[in-house]
Short mmCIF file of C-alpha atoms in Angstrom, two decimals:
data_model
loop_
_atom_site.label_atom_id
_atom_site.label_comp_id
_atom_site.label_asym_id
_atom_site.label_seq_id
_atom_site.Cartn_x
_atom_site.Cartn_y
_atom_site.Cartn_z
CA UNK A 1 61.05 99.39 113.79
CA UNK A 2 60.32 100.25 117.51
CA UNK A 3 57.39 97.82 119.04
CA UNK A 4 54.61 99.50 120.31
CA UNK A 5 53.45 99.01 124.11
CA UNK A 6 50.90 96.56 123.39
CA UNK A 7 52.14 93.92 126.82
CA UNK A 8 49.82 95.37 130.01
CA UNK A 9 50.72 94.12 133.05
CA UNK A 10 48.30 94.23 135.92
CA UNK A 11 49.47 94.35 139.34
CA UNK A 12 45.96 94.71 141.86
CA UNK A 13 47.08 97.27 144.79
CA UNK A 14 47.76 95.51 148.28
CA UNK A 15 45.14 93.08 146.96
CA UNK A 16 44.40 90.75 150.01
CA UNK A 17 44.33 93.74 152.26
CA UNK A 18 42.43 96.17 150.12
CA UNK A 19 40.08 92.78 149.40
CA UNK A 20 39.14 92.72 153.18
CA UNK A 21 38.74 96.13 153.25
CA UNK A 22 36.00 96.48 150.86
CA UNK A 23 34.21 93.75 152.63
CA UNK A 24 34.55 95.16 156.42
CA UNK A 25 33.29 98.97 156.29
CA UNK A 26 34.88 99.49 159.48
CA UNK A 27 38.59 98.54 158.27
CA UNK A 28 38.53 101.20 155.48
CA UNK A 29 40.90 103.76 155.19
CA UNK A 30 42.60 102.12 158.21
CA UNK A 31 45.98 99.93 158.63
CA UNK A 32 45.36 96.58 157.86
CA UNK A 33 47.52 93.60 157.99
CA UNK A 34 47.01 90.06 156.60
CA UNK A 35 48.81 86.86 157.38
CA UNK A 36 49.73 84.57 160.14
CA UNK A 37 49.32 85.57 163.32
CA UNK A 38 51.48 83.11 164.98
CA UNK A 39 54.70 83.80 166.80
CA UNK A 40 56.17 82.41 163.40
CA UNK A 41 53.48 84.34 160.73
CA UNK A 42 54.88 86.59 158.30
CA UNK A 43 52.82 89.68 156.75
CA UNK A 44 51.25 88.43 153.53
CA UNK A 45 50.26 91.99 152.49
CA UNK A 46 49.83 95.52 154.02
CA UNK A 47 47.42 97.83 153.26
CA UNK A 48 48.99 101.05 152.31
CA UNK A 49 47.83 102.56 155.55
CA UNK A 50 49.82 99.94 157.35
CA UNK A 51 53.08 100.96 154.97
CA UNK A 52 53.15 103.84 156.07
CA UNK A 53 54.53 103.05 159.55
CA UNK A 54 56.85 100.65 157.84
CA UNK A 55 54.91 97.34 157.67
CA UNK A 56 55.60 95.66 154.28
CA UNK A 57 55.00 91.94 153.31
CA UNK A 58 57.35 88.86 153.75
CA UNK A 59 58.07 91.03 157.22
CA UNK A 60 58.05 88.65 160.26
CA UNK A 61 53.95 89.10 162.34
CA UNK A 62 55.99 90.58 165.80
CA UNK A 63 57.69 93.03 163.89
CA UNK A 64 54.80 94.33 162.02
CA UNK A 65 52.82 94.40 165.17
CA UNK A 66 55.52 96.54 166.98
CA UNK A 67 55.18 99.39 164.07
CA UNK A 68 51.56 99.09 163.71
CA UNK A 69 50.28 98.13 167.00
CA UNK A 70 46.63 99.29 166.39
CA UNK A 71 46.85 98.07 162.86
CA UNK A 72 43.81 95.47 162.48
CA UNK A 73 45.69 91.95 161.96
CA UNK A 74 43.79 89.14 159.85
CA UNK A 75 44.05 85.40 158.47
CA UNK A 76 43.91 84.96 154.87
CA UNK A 77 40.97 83.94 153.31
CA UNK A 78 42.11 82.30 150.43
CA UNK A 79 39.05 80.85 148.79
CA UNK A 80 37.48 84.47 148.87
CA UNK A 81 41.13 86.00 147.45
CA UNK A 82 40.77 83.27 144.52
CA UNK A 83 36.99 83.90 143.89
CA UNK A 84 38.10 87.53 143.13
CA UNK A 85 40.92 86.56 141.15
CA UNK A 86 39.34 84.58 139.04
CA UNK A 87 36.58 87.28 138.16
CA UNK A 88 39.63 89.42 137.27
CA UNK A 89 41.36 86.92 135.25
CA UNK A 90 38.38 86.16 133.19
CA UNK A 91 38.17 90.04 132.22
CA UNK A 92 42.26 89.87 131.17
CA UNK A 93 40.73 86.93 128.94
CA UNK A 94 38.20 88.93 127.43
CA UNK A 95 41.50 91.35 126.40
CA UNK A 96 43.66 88.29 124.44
CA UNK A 97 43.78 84.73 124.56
CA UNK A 98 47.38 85.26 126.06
CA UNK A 99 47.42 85.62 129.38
CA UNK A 100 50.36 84.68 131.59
CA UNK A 101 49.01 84.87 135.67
CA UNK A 102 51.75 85.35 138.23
CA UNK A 103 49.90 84.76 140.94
CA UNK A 104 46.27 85.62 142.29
CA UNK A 105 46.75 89.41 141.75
CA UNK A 106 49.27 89.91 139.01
CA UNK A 107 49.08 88.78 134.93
CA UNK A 108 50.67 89.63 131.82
CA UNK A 109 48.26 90.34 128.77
CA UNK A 110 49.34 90.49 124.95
CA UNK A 111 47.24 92.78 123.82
CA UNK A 112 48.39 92.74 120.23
CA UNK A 113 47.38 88.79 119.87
CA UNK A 114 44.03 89.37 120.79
CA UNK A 115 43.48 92.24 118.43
CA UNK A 116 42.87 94.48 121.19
CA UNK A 117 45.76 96.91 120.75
CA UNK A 118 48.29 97.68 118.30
CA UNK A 119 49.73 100.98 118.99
CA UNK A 120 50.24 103.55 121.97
CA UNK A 121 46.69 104.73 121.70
CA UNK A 122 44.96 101.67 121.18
CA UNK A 123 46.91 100.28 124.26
CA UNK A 124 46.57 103.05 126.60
CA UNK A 125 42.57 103.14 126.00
CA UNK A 126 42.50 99.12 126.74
CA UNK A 127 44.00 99.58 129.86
CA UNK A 128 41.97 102.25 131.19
CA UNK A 129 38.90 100.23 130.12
CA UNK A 130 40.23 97.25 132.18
CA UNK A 131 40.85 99.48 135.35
CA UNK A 132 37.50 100.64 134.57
CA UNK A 133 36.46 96.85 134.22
CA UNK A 134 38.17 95.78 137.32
CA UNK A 135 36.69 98.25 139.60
CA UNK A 136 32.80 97.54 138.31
CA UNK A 137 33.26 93.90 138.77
CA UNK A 138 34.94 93.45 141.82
CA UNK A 139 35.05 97.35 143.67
CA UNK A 140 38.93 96.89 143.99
CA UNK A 141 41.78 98.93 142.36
CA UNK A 142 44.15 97.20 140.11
CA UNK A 143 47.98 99.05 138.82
CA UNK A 144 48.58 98.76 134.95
CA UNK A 145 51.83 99.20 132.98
CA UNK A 146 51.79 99.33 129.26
CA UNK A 147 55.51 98.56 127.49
CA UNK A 148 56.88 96.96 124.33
CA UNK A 149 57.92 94.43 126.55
CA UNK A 150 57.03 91.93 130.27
CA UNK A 151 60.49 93.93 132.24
CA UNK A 152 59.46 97.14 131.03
CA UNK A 153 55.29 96.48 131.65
CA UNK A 154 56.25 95.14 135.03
CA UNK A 155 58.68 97.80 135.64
CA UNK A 156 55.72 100.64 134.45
CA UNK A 157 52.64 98.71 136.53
CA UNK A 158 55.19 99.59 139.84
CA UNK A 159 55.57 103.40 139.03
CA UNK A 160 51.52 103.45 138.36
CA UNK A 161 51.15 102.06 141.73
CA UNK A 162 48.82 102.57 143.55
CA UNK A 163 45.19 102.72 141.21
CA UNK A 164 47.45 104.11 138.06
CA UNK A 165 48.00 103.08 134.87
CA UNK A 166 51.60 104.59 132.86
CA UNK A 167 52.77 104.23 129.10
CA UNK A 168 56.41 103.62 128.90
CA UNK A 169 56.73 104.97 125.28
CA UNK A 170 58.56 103.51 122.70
CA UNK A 171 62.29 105.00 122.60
CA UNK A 172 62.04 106.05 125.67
CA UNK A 173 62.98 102.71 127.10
CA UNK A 174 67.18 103.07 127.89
CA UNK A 175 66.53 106.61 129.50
CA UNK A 176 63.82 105.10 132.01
CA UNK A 177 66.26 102.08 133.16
CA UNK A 178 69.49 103.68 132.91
CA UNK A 179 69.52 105.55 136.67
CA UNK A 180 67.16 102.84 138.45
CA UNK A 181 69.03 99.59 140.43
CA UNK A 182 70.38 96.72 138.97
CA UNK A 183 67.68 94.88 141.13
CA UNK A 184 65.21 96.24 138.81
CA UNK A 185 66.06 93.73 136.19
CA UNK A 186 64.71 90.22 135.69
CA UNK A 187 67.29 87.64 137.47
CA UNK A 188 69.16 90.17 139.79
CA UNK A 189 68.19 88.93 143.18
CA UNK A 190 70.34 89.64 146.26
CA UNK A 191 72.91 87.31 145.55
CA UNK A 192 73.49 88.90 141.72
CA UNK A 193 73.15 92.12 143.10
CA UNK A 194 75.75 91.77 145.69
CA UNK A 195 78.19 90.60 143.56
CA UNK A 196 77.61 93.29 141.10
CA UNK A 197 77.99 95.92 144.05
CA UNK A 198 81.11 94.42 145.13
CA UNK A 199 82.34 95.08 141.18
CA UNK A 200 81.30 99.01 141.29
CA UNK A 201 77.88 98.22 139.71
CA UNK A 202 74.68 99.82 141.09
CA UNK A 203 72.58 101.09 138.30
CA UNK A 204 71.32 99.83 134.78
CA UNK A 205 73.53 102.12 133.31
CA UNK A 206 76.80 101.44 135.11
CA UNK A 207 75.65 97.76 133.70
CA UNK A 208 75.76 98.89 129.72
CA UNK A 209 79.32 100.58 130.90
CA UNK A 210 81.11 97.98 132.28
CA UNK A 211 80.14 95.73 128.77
CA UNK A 212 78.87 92.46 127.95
CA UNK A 213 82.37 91.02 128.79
CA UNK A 214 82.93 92.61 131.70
CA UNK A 215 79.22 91.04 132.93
CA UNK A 216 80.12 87.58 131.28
CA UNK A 217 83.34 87.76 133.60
CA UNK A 218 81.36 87.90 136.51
CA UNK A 219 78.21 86.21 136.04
CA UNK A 220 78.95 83.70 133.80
CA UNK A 221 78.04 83.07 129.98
CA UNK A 222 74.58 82.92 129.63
CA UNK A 223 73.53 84.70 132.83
CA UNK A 224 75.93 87.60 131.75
CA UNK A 225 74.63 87.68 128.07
CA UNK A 226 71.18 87.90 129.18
CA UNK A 227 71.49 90.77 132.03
CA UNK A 228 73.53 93.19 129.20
CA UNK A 229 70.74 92.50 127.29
CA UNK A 230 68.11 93.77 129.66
CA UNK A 231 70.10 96.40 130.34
CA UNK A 232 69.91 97.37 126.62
CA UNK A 233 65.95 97.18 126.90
CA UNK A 234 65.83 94.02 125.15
CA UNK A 235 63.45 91.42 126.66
CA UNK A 236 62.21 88.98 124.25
CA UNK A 237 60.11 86.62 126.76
CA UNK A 238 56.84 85.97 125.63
CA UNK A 239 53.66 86.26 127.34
CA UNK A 240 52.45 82.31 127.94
CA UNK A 241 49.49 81.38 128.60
CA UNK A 242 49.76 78.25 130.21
CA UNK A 243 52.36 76.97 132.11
CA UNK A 244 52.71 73.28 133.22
CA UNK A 245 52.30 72.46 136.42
CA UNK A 246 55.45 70.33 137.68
CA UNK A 247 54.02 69.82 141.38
CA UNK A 248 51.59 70.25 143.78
CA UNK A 249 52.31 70.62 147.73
CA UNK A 250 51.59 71.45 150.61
CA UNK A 251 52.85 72.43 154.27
CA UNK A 252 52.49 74.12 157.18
CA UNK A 253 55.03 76.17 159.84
CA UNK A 254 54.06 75.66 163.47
CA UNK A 255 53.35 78.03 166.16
CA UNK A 256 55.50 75.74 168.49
CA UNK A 257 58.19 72.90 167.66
CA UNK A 258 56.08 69.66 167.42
CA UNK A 259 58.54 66.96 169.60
CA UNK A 260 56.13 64.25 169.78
CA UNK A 261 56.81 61.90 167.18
CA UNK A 262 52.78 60.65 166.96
CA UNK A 263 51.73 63.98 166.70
CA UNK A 264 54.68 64.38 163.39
CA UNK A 265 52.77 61.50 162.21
CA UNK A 266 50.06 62.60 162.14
CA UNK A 267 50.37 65.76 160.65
CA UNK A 268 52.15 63.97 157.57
CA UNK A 269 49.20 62.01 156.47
CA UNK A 270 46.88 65.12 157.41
CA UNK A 271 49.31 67.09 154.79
CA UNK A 272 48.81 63.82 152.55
CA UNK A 273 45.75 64.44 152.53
CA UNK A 274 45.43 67.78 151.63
CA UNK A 275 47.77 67.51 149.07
CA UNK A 276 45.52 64.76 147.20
CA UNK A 277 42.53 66.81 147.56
CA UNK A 278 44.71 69.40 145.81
CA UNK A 279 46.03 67.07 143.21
CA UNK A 280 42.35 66.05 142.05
CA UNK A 281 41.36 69.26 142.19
CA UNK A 282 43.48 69.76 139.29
CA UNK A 283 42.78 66.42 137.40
CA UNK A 284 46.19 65.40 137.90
CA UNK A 285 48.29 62.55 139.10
CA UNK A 286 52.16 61.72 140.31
CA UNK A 287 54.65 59.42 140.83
CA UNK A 288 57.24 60.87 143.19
CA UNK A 289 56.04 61.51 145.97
CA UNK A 290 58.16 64.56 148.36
CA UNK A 291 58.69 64.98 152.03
CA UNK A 292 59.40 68.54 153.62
CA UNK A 293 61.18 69.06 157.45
CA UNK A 294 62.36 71.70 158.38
CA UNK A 295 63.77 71.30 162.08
CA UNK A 296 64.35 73.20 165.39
CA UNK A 297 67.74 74.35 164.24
CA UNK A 298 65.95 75.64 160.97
CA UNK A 299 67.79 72.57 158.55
CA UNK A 300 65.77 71.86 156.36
CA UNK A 301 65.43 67.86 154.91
CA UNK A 302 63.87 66.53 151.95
CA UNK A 303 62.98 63.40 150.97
CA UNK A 304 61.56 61.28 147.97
CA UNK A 305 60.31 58.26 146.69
CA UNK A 306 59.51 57.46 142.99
CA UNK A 307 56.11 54.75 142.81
CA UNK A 308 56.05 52.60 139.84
CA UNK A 309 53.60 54.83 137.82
CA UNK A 310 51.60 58.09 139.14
CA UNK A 311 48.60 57.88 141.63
CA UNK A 312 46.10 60.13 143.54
CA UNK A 313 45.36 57.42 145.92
CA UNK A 314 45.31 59.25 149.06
CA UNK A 315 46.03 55.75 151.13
CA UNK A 316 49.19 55.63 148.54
CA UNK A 317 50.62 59.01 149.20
CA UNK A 318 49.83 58.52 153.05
CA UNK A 319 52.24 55.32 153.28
CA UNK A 320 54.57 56.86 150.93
CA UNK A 321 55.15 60.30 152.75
CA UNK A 322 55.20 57.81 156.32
CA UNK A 323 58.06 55.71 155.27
CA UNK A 324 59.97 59.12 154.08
CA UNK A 325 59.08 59.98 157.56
CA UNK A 326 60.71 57.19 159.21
CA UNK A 327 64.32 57.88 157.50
CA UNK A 328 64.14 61.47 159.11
CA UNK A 329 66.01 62.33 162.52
CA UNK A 330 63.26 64.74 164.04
CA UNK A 331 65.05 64.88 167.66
CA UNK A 332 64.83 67.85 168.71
CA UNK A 333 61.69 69.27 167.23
CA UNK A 334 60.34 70.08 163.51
CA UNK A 335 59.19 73.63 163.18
CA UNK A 336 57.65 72.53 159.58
CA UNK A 337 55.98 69.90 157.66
CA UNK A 338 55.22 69.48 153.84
CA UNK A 339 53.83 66.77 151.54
CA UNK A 340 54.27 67.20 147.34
CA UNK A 341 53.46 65.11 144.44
CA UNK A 342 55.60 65.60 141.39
CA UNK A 343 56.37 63.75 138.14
CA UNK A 344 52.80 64.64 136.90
CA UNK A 345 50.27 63.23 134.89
CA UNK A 346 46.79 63.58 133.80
CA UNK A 347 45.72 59.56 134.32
CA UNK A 348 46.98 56.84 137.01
CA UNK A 349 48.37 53.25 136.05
CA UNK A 350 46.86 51.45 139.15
CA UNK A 351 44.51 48.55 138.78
CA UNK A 352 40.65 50.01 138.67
CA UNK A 353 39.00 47.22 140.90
CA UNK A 354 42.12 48.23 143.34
CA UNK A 355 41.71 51.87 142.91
CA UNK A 356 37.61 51.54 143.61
CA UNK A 357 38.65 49.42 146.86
CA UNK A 358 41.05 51.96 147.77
CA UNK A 359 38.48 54.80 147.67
CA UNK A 360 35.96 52.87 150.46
CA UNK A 361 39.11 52.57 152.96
CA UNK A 362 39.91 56.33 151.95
CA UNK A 363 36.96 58.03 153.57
CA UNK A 364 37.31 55.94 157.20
CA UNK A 365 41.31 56.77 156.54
CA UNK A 366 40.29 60.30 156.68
CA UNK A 367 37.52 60.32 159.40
CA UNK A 368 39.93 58.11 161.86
CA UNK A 369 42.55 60.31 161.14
CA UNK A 370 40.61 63.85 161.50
CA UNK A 371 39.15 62.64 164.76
CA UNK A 372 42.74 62.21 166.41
CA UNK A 373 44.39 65.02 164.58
CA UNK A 374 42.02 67.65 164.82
CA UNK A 375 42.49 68.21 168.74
CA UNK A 376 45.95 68.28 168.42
CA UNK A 377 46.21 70.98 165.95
CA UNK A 378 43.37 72.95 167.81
CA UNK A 379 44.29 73.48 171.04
CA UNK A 380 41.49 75.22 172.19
CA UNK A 381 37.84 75.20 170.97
CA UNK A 382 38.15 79.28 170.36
CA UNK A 383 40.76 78.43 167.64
CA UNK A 384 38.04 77.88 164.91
CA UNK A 385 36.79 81.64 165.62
CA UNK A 386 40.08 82.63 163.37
CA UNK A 387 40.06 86.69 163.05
CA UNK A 388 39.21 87.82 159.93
CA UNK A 389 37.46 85.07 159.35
CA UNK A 390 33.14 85.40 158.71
CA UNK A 391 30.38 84.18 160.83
CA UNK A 392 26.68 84.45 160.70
CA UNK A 393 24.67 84.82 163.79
CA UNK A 394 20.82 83.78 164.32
CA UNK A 395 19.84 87.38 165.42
CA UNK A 396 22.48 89.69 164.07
CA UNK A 397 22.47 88.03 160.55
CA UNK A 398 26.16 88.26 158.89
CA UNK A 399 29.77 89.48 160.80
CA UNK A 400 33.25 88.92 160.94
CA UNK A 401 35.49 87.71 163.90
CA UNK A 402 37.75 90.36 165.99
CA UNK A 403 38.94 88.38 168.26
CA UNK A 404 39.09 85.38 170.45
CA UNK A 405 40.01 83.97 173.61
CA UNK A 406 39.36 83.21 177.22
CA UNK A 407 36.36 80.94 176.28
CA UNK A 408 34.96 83.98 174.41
CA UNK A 409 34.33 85.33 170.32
CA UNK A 410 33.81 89.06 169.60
CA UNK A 411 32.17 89.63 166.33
CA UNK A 412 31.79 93.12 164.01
CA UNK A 413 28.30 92.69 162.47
CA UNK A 414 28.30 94.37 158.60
CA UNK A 415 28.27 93.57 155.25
CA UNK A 416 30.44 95.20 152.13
CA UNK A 417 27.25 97.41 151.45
CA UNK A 418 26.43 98.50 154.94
CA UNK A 419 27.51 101.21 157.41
CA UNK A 420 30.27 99.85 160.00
CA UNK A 421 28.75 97.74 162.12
CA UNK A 422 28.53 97.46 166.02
CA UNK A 423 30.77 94.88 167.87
CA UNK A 424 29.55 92.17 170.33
CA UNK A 425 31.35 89.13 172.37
CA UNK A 426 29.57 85.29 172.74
CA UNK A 427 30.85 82.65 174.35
CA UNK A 428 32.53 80.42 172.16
CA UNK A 429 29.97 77.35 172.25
CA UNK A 430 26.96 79.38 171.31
CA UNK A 431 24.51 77.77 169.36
CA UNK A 432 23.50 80.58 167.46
CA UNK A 433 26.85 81.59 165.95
CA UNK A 434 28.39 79.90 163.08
CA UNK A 435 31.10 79.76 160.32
CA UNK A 436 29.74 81.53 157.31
CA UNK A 437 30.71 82.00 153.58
CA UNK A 438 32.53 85.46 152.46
CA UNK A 439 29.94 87.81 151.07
CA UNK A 440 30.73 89.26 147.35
CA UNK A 441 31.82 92.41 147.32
CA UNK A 442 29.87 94.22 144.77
CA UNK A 443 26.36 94.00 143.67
CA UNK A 444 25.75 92.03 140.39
CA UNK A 445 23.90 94.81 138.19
CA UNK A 446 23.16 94.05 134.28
CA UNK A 447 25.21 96.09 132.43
CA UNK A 448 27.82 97.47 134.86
CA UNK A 449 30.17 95.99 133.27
CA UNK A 450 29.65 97.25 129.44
CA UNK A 451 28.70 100.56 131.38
CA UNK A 452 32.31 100.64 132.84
CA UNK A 453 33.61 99.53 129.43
CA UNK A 454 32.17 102.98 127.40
CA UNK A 455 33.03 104.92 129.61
CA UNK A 456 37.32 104.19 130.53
CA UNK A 457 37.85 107.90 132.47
CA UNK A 458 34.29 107.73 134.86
CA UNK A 459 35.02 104.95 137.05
CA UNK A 460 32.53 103.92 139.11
CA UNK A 461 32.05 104.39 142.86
CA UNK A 462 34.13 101.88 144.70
CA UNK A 463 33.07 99.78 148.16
CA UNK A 464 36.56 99.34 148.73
CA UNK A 465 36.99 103.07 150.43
CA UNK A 466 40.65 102.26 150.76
CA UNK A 467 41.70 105.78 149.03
CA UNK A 468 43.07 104.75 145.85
CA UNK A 469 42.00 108.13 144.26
CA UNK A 470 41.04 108.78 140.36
CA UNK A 471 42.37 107.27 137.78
CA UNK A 472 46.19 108.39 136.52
CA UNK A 473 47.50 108.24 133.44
CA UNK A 474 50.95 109.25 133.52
CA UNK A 475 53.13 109.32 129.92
#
């Protein structure tokens, strides 16, 4: 009996760039780039303006910038990214209590264990309603694939890309994979792929040829077994819907090679820090705590020390992640930091009356160590005035940063819902201009939502502006 295509996969198009779209008027339907703009940043995402002159993410910032020069180049906002995620994810919840998040922008959804689908039609209406959902709720586009299984929905989300949604029908599953790359399939990354080139093998098909011998030959037992079977359309991974967390870190790459030892210092328990704040965030505790380096040369060191039972003791992880420290050669120069907690838990085995001490030398820890680390880190006093980034003025009301430097801030004033908005430059130190918090990007109206919901093929007009076009259903 052939399974119907009741696993939807949503894949949001170019999300962080297509989020900062819809909230600067001026930036839509233009090349935009997000990620670090350091000599070291990489391109988190492109718009697809920006992809067409080549710029893709995981590229390195100066390459992207030579393609693209007047391409519009942010910093991620991260807290807004996840605000929007999480308005998404709670409308793939609405769908099944199964739903497996990749990462702020991408899920799988059974569809079939929340009663929402159970054959092609049923599934096919569901995911236009969610598209439909997804626009009304946060003004963004958002790529669905519909298979019988999470290769093939992944596989369909890409060809609906972008603002689509496509069916991959049942029995129509071998014909689909047999002509695309072996780096289509789950586990073939460019290691596997290599190898399989250097055997004659380039497609899915050329895969089912050679045989499940052939492939155990040259991958191994289990790795071989499983790749024939993908090959064959067979993917029996469930959809989970929670996945343990087995750590929780932190780090950062610098701009320039930090030599001065102090400095490395004090960047560790800074990292500490944040990776504590991080930990409680989640509820959770650990007992091994995990030191990152990566040096000039680009080896990269890690160390670890196991405590006698978990913590979240900031002062703990501090003195921890410092003696790691002092067992690492960083002549030379460390071009990265990190600081991670593993061996999890939900409670901490520390004495209370200790613990309660412990938090009243915490918050002068912090305050001593945020008053000598913060200059370091921030050169100059325009570095808070990050581009992207939003700011409120006294007079002009709400903006976003273009640019600073030279003692100087120029600011875009506009909101999601307004015209593009004129520019203007302050000197960094005025009073009247300050950090502000994102705007959201659509209008909370009663009823949008179940309006969106009756309606699957009327979408409703978008603020993003970013072109995605109607909505596709392709067979």
């Amino acid at each position: 009996m052939r399974k119907a295509p009741t696993i939807l996969h949503l894949d949001m198009d170019a999300f962080y760039a297509s989020a900062e779209q819809a909230s600067k008027p001026s930036l839509r339907g233009k090349a935009v780039v997000v990620g670090g703009l350091g000599p070291r940043g990489v391109v988190a995402t492109a718009s697809y303006e920006a992809r067409v002159f080549g710029v893709h993410s995981a590229m390195p910032m100066g390459q992207a910038r030579r393609l693209a020069p007047n391409a519009a180049y942010l910093v991620p906002r991260f807290g807004f990214y996840k605000a929007i995620s999480e308005q998404v994810m709670r409308l793939l919840r609405e769908l099944s209590p199964l739903v497996e998040p990749l990462s702020l922008d991408e899920a799988f959804v059974d569809l079939e264990a929340g009663g929402t689908a159970w054959d092609e039609a049923s599934a096919r209406l569901a995911g236009a309603k969610l598209r439909a959902d997804i626009r009304a709720v946060t003004g963004l586009t958002g790529s669905v694939g519909l298979a019988a299984s999470k290769m093939l929905a992944k596989i369909a989300s890409e060809q609906a890309k972008p603002d689509g949604l496509v069916v991959i029908e049942p029995g129509t599953e071998r014909a689909l994979l047999g002509p695309m790359s072996v780096r289509i399939l789950p586990g073939v990354g460019p290691a596997t792929g290599d190898h399989l080139r250097r055997a004659g093998i380039h497609t899915v098909d050329e895969i089912v040829e050679a045989g499940e011998d052939e492939l155990v030959r040259l991958l191994g037992k289990a790795h071989g077994h499983g790749l024939y079977a993908m090959a064959l359309a067979y993917d029996e991974r469930p959809v989970v819907a929670e996945r343990e967390t087995k750590s929780v870190s932190v780090e950062d790459t610098y701009d320039v090679d930090i030599h001065d030892r102090v400095r490395v210092s004090l960047e560790v328990q800074r990292l500490a820090d944040r990776c504590v704040r991080r930990l409680r965030g989640a509820g959770l505790s650990g007992r091994t705590i995990v030191l990152k380096v990566r040096r000039y040369d680009f080896s990269t060191l890690t160390r670890s020390e196991t405590l006698r039972g978990p913590t979240d003791d900031p002062a703990v992880v501090r003195e921890a992640a410092l003696r790691l420290l002092e067992g690492v050669d960083s002549t030379g120069g460390v071009r990265l930091l990190g600081v991670g907690v593993s061996g999890l838990a939900d409670f901490t085995q520390e004495d209370l009356f200790a613990q309660a001490a412990g938090e009243r030398v915490e918050s002068v820890a912090e305050e001593e160590v945020d008053e000598v680390a913060v200059p370091e880190v921030t050169a100059a006093a325009e570095r808070r005035w990050v581009a992207g980034h939003d700011v409120r003025h006294a007079e002009y009301g709400h903006g976003w940063v273009q640019g600073s430097g030279l003692g100087r801030v120029t600011v875009r004033f506009e909101t999601p819902d307004s015209e593009p908005g004129r520019v203007r430059t302050f000197l960094v130190e005025d009073p009247a201009l300050e950090p502000a918090e994102p705007l959201p990007l659509t209008e909370e109206v009663p009823g949008a939502q179940a309006s969106a919901s009756s309606v699957p093929a009327s979408l409703p007009k978008s603020r993003s502006g970013n072109g995605g076009g109607a909505a596709t259903s392709r067979p």
